[in-house]
mmCIF file of C-alpha atoms and ligand atoms in Angstrom:
data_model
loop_
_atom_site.group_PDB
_atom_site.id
_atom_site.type_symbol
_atom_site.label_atom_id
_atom_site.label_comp_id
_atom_site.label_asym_id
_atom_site.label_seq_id
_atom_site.Cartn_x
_atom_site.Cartn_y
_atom_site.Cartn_z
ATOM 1 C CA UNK Y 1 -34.882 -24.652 -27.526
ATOM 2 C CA UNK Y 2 -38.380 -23.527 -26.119
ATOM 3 C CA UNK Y 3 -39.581 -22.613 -22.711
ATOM 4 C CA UNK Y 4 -42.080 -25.036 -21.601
ATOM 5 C CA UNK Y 5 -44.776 -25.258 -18.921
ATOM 6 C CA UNK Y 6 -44.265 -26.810 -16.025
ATOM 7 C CA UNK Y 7 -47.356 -29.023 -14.181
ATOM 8 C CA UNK Y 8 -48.608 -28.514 -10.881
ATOM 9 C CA UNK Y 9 -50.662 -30.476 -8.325
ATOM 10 C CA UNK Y 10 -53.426 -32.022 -8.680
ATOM 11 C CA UNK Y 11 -52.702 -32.467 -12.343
ATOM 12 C CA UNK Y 12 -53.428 -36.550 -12.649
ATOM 13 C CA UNK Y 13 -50.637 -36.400 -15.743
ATOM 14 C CA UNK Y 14 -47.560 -36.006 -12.679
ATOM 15 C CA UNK Y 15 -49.664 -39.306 -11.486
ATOM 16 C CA UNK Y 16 -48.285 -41.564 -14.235
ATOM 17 C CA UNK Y 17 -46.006 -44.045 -14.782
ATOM 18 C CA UNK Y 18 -43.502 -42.626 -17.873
ATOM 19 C CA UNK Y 19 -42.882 -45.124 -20.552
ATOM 20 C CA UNK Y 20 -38.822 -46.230 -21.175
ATOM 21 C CA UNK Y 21 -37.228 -44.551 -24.116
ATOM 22 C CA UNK Y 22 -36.415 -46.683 -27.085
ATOM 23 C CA UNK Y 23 -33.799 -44.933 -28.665
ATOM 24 C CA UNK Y 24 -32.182 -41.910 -27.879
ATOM 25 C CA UNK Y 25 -33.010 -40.049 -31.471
ATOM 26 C CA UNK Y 26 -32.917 -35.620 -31.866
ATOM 27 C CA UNK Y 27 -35.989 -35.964 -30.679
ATOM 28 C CA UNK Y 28 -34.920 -36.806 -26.981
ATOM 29 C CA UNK Y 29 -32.317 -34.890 -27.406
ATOM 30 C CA UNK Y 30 -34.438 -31.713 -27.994
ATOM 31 C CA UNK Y 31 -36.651 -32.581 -25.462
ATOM 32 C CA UNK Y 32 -33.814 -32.611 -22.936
ATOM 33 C CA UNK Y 33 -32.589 -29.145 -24.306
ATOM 34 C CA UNK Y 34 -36.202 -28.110 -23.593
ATOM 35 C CA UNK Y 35 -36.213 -29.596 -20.284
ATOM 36 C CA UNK Y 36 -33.028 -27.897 -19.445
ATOM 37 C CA UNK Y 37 -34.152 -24.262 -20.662
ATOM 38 C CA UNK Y 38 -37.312 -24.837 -18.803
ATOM 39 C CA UNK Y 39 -35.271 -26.044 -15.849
ATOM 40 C CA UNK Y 40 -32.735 -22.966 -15.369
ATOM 41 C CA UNK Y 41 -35.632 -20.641 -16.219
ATOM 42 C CA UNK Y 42 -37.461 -21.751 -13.018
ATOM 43 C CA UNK Y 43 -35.105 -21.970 -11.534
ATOM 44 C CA UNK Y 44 -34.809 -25.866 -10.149
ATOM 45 C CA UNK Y 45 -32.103 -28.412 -9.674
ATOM 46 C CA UNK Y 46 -33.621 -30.880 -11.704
ATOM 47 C CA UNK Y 47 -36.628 -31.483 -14.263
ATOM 48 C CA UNK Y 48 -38.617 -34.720 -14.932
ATOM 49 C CA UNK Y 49 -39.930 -34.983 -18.625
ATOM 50 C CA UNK Y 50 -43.545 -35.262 -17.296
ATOM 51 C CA UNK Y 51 -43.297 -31.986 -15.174
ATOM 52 C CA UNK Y 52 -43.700 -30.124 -18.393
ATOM 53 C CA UNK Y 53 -46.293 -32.973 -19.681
ATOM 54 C CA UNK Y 54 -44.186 -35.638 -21.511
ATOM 55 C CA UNK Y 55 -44.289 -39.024 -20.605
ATOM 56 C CA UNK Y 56 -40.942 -40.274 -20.969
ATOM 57 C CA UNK Y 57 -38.265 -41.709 -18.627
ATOM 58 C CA UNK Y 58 -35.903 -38.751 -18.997
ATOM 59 C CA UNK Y 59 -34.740 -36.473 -16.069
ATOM 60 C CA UNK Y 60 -32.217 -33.550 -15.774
ATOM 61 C CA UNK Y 61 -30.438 -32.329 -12.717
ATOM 62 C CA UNK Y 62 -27.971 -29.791 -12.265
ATOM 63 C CA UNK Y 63 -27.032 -29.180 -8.630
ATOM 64 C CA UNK Y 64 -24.159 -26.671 -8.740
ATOM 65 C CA UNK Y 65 -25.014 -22.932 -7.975
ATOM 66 C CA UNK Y 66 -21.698 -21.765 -10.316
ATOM 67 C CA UNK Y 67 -21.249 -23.201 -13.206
ATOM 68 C CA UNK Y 68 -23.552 -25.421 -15.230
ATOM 69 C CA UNK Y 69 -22.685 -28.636 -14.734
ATOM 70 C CA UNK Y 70 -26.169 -30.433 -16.384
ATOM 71 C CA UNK Y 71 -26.262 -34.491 -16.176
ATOM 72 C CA UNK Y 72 -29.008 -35.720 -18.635
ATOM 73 C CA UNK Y 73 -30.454 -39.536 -17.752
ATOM 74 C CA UNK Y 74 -32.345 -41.729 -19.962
ATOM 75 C CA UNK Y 75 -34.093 -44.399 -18.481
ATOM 76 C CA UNK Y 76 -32.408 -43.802 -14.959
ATOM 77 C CA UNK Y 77 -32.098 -46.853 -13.003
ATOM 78 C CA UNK Y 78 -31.118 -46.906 -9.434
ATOM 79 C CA UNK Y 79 -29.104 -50.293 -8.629
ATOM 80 C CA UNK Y 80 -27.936 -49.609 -5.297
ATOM 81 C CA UNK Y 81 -28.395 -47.070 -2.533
ATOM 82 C CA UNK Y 82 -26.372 -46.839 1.083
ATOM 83 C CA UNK Y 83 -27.922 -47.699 4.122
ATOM 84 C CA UNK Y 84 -27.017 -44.207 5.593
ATOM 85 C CA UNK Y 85 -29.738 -42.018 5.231
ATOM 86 C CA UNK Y 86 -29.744 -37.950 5.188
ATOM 87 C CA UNK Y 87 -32.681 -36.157 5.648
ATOM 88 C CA UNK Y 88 -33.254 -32.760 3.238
ATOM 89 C CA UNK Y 89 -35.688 -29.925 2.776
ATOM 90 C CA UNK Y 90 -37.092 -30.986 -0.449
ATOM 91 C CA UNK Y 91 -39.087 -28.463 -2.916
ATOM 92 C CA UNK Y 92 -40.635 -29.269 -6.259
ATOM 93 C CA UNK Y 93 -41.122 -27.277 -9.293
ATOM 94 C CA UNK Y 94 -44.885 -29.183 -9.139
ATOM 95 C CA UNK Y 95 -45.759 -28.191 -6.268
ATOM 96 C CA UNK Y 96 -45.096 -24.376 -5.669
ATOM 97 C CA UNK Y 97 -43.883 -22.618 -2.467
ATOM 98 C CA UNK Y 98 -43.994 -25.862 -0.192
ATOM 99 C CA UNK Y 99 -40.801 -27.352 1.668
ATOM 100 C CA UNK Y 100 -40.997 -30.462 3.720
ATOM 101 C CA UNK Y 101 -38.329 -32.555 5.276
ATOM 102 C CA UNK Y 102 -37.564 -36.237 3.243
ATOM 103 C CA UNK Y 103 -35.352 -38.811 4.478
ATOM 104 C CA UNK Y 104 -33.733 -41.074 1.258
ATOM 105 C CA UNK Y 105 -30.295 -42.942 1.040
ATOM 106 C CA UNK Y 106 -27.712 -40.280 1.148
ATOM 107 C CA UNK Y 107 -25.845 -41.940 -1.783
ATOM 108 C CA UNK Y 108 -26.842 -43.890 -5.069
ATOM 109 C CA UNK Y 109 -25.682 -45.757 -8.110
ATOM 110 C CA UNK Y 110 -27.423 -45.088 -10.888
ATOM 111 C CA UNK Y 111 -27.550 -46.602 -14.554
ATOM 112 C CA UNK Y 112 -28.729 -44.656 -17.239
ATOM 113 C CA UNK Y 113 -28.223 -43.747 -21.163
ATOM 114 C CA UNK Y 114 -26.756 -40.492 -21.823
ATOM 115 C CA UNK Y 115 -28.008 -38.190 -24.687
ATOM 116 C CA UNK Y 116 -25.681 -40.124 -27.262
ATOM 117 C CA UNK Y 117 -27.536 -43.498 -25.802
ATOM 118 C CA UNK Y 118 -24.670 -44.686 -24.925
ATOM 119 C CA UNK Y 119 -25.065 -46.638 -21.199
ATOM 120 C CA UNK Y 120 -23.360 -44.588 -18.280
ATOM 121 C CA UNK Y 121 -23.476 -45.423 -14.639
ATOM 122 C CA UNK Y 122 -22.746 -42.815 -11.774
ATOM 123 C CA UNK Y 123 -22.646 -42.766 -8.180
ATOM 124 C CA UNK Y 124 -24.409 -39.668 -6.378
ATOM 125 C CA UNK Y 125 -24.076 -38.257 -2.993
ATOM 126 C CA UNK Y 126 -25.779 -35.806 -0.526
ATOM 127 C CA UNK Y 127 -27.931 -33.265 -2.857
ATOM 128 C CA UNK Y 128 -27.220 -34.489 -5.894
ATOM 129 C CA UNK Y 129 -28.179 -37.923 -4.943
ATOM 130 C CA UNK Y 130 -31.561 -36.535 -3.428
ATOM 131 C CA UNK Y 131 -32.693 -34.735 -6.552
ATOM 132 C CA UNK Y 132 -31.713 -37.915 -8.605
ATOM 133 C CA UNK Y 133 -33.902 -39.912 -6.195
ATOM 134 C CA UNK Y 134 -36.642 -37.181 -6.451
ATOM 135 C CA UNK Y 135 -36.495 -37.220 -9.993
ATOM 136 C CA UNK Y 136 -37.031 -40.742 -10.629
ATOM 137 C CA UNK Y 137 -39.894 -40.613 -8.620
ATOM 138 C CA UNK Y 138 -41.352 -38.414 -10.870
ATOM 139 C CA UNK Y 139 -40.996 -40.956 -13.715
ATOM 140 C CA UNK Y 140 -43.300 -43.680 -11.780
ATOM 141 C CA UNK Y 141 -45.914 -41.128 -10.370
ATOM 142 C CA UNK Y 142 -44.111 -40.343 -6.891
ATOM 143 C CA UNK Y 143 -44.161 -36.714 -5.664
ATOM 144 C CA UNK Y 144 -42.107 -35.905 -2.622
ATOM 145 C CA UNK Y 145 -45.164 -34.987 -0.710
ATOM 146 C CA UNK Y 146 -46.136 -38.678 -0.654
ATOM 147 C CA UNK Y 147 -43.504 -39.147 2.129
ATOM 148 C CA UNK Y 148 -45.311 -36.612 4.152
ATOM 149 C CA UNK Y 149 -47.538 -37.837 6.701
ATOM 150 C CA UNK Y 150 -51.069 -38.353 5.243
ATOM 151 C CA UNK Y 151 -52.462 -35.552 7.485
ATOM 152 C CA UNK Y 152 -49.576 -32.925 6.078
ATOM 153 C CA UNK Y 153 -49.890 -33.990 2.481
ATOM 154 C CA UNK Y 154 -53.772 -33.906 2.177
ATOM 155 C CA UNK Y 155 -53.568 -30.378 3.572
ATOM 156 C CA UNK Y 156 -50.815 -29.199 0.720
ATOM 157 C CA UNK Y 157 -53.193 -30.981 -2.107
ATOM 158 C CA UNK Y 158 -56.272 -29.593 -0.990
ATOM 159 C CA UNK Y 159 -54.592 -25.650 -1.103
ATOM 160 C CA UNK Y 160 -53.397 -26.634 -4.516
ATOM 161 C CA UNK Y 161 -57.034 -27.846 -5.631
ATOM 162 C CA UNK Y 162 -58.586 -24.808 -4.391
ATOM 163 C CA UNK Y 163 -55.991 -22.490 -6.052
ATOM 164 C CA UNK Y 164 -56.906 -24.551 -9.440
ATOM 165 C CA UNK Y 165 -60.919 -23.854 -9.043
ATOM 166 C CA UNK Y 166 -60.453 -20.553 -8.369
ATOM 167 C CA UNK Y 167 -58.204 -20.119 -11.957
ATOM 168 C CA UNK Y 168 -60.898 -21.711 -13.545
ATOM 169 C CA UNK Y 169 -59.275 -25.036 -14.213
ATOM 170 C CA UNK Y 170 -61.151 -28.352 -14.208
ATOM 171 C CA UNK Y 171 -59.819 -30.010 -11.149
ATOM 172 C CA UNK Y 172 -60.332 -33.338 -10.314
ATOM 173 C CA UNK Y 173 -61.092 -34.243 -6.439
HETATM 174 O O1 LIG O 201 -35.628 -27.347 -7.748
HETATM 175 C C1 LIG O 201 -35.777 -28.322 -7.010
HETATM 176 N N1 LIG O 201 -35.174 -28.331 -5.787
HETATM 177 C C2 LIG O 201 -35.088 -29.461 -4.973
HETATM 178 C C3 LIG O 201 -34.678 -29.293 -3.658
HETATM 179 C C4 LIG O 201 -34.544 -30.372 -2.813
HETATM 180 C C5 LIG O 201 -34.810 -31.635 -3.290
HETATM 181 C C6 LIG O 201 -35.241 -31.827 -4.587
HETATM 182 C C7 LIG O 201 -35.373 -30.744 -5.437
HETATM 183 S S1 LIG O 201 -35.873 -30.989 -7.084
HETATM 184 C C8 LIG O 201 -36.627 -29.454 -7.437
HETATM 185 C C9 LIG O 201 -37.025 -29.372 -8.900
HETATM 186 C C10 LIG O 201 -38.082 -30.417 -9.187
HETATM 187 O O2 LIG O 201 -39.233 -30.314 -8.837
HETATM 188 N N2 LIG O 201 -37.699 -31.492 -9.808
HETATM 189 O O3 LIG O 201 -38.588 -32.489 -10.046
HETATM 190 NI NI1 LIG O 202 -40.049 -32.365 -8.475
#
């Protein structure tokens, strides 16, 4: 297993849509072991494969506090979501230090591959269902900040470019 390094805004990698995972081979299954180290180590809820610069349709989430309980999905799919809604203070490993209010369906059904590739399907509820829902967006380019209004969002981006000129980095923008 090996710790990996996690992106951050404005990298224009988070930006992309991840490609579907043909088969699930020791390869995916190491990269999910690295996803998971990298994960608890943060420490986060969940991990997309392109928050530490892969881009793959893999996520991780593991939502309870006392034991670890770690679901692994390849090539999540959502097929149905409730009409109820729940709103939650969502944080991302991507974007450091910055909570914002999201409103998503509080439940989900989700089909997947597990890391046998064998096809699952699980239904989600209040935070687990959110960090699915969060995750997934990370696998077509969606950050949770893009549910922020326009004004809000621009001002989180632009503290985040600044911080990455003043480290030196080439930042786009
Ligand atoms: O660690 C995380 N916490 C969290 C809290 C509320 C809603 C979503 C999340 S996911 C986040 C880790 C992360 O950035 N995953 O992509
Ligand atoms: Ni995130």
């Amino acid at each position: 297993m090996a710790l990996r390094e996690i992106l951050t805004v404005p990298d224009p990698r988070l930006r992309q849509v991840c490609k579907p995972v043909e088969t699930v081979d020791d390869d995916i299954r190491q990269l999910i072991d690295d996803m998971l180290e990298t994960m608890y180590a943060a420490p986060g809820i969940g991990l997309a494969a392109i928050q530490i610069g892969v881009p793959k349709r893999v996520i991780v989430v593991d939502v309870d506090e006392d034991i670890r309980d770690p679901v692994c999905l390849v090539n999540p799919e959502v097929v149905w979501t409730s009409d109820e809604k729940r709103v939650y203070e969502e944080g991302c490993l991507s974007v450091p230090e910055y909570f914002d209010d999201v409103e998503r369906p509080d439940r989900c059904r989700v089909r997947f591959l597990d890391r046998d590739g064998e096809p699952r399907e699980i239904e989600a509820e209040d935070l687990l269902a959110t960090c699915i829902q969060h995750e997934i967006d990370h696998l077509n380019g969606t950050l949770f900040i893009d549910y922020l209004s326009k004004l809000k969002r621009d001002r989180v981006v632009k503290k985040f470019v600044k911080q990455a000129r003043q480290s030196g980095a080439a930042a786009p923008l």
